[in-house]
Coordinates of C-alpha atoms in Angstrom, one line a residue:
X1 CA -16.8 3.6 14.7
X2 CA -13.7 5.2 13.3
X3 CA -12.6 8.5 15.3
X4 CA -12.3 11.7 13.3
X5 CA -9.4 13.2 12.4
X6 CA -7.9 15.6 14.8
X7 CA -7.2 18.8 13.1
X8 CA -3.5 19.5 12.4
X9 CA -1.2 21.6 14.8
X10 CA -0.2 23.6 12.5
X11 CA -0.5 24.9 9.3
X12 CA 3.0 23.0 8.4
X13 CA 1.6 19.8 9.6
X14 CA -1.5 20.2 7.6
X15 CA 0.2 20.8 4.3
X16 CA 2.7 18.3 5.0
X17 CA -0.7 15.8 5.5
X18 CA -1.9 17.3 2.3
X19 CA 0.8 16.8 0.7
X20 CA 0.7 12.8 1.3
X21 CA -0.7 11.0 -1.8
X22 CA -2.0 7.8 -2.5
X23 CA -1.2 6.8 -6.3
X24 CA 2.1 7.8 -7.9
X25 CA 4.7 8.0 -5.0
X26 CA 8.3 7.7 -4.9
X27 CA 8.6 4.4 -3.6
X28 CA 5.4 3.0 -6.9
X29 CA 7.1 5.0 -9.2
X30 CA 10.9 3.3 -8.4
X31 CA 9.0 -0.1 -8.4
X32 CA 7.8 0.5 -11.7
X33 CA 11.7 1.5 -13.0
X34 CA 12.5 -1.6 -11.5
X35 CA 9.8 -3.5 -13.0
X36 CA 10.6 -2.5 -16.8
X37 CA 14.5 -2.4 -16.2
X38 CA 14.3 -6.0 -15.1
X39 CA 12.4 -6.9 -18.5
X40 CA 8.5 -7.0 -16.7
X41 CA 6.4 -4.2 -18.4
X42 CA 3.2 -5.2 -19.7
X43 CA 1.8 -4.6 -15.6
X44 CA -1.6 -2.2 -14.9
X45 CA -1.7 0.0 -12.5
X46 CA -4.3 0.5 -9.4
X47 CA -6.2 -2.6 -12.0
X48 CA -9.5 -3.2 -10.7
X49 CA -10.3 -6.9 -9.3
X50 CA -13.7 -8.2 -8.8
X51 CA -14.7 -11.5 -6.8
X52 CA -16.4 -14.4 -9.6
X53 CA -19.7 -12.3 -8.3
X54 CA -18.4 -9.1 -9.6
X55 CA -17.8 -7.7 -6.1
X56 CA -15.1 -5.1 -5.9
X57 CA -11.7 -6.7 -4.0
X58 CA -9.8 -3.9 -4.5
X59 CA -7.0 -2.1 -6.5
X60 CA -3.4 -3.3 -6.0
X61 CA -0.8 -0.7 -6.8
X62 CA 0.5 -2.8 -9.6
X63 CA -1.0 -5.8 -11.3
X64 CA -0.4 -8.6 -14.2
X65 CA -3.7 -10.0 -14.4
X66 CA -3.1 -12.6 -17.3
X67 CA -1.0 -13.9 -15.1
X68 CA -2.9 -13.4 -11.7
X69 CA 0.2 -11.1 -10.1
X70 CA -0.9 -8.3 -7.6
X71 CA 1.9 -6.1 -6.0
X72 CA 1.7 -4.0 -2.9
X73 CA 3.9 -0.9 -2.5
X74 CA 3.9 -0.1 1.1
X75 CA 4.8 2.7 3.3
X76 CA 6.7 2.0 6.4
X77 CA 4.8 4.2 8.1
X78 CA 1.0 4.1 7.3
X79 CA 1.2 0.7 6.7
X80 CA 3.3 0.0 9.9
X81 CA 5.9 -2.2 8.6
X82 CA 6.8 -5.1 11.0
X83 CA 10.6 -4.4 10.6
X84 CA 11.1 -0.7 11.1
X85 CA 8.8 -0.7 14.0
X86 CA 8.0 2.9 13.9
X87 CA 6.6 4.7 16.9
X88 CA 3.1 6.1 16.9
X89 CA 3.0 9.9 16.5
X90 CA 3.0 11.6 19.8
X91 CA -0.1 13.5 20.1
X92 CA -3.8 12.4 19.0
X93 CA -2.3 8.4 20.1
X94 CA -5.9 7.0 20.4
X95 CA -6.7 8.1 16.8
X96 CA -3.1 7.2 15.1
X97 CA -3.8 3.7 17.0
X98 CA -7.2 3.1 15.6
X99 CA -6.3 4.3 12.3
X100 CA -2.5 2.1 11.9
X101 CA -4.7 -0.6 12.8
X102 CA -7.5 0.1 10.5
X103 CA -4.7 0.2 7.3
X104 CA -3.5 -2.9 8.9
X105 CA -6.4 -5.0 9.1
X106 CA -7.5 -4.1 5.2
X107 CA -4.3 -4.9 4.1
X108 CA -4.3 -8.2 5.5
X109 CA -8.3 -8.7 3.9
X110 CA -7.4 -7.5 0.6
X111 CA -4.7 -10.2 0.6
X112 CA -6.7 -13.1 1.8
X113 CA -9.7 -12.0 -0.7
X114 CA -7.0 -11.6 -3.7
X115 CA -5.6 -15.4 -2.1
X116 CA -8.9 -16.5 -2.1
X117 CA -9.3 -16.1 -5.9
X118 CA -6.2 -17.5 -6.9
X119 CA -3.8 -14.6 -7.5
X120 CA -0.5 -14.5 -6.2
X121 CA 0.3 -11.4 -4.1
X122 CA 3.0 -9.6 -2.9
X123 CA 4.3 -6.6 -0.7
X124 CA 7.1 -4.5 -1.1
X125 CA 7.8 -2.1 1.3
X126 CA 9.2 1.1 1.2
X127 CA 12.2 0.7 3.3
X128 CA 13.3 -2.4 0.9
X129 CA 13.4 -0.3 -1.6
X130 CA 15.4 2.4 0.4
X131 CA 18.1 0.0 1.2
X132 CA 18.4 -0.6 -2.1
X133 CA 17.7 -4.7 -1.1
X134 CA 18.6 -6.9 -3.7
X135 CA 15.4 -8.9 -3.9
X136 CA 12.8 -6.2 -3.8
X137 CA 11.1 -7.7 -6.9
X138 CA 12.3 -11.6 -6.3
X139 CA 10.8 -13.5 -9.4
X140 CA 8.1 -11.4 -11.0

């Protein structure tokens, strides 16, 4: 059972939660720049993939699918990426916990389901993109 959100300790933490969005941000929208300056436009965004039963999979952030390509734009820090190691918040750690590992573990399913059906996937993460790392895209 997933906890409930803890309310926010202040009004500056709740609009800076409010503020967080989950389509369009910085680090999809310099993905897509990348995407069409590198010669790739043609790509759908948040494309909705069903199973051969017509069973929602999900929505990738950005997807080719003539040619079966799904891309993942990730967050360092909701998606708790394995290189910048980021700390849990310091208050409310039982529900961050459960939560990080909730993102975690559907990340991973949507993957393996999107595997499963023959597309080819990949994850960028925010901090790649950051550093300005030369192989963000590699061979789209």
């Amino acid at each position: 059972m997933a906890l409930k959100p803890p309310p926010a300790s202040s009004e500056a933490v709740r609009n800076t939660m409010l503020a967080n969005r989950s389509t369009d941000t910085g680090p999809e929208k310099a993905v897509r720049r990348m995407l069409r300056g590198a010669g790739h436009p043609g790509y759908r965004l948040h494309w909705r993939i069903d199973d051969d039963e017509g069973r929602y999979v999900c929505r990738p952030d950005i997807a080719y699918p003539g040619r079966k390509l799904a891309i993942f734009v990730h967050g360092c820090f909701w998606h708790r990426c394995p290189r910048c190691a980021l700390e849990l918040p310091k208050s409310n750690v039982d529900y961050w916990s459960e939560k990080f590992e909730r993102n975690v573990q559907r990340d991973l399913a949507k993957e393996a389901a999107l595997l499963d059906l023959g597309w080819e996937v990949r994850t960028i993460w925010e901090c790649d993109i950051e550093r300005g790392t030369g192989k963000v895209l590699g061979s789209v």
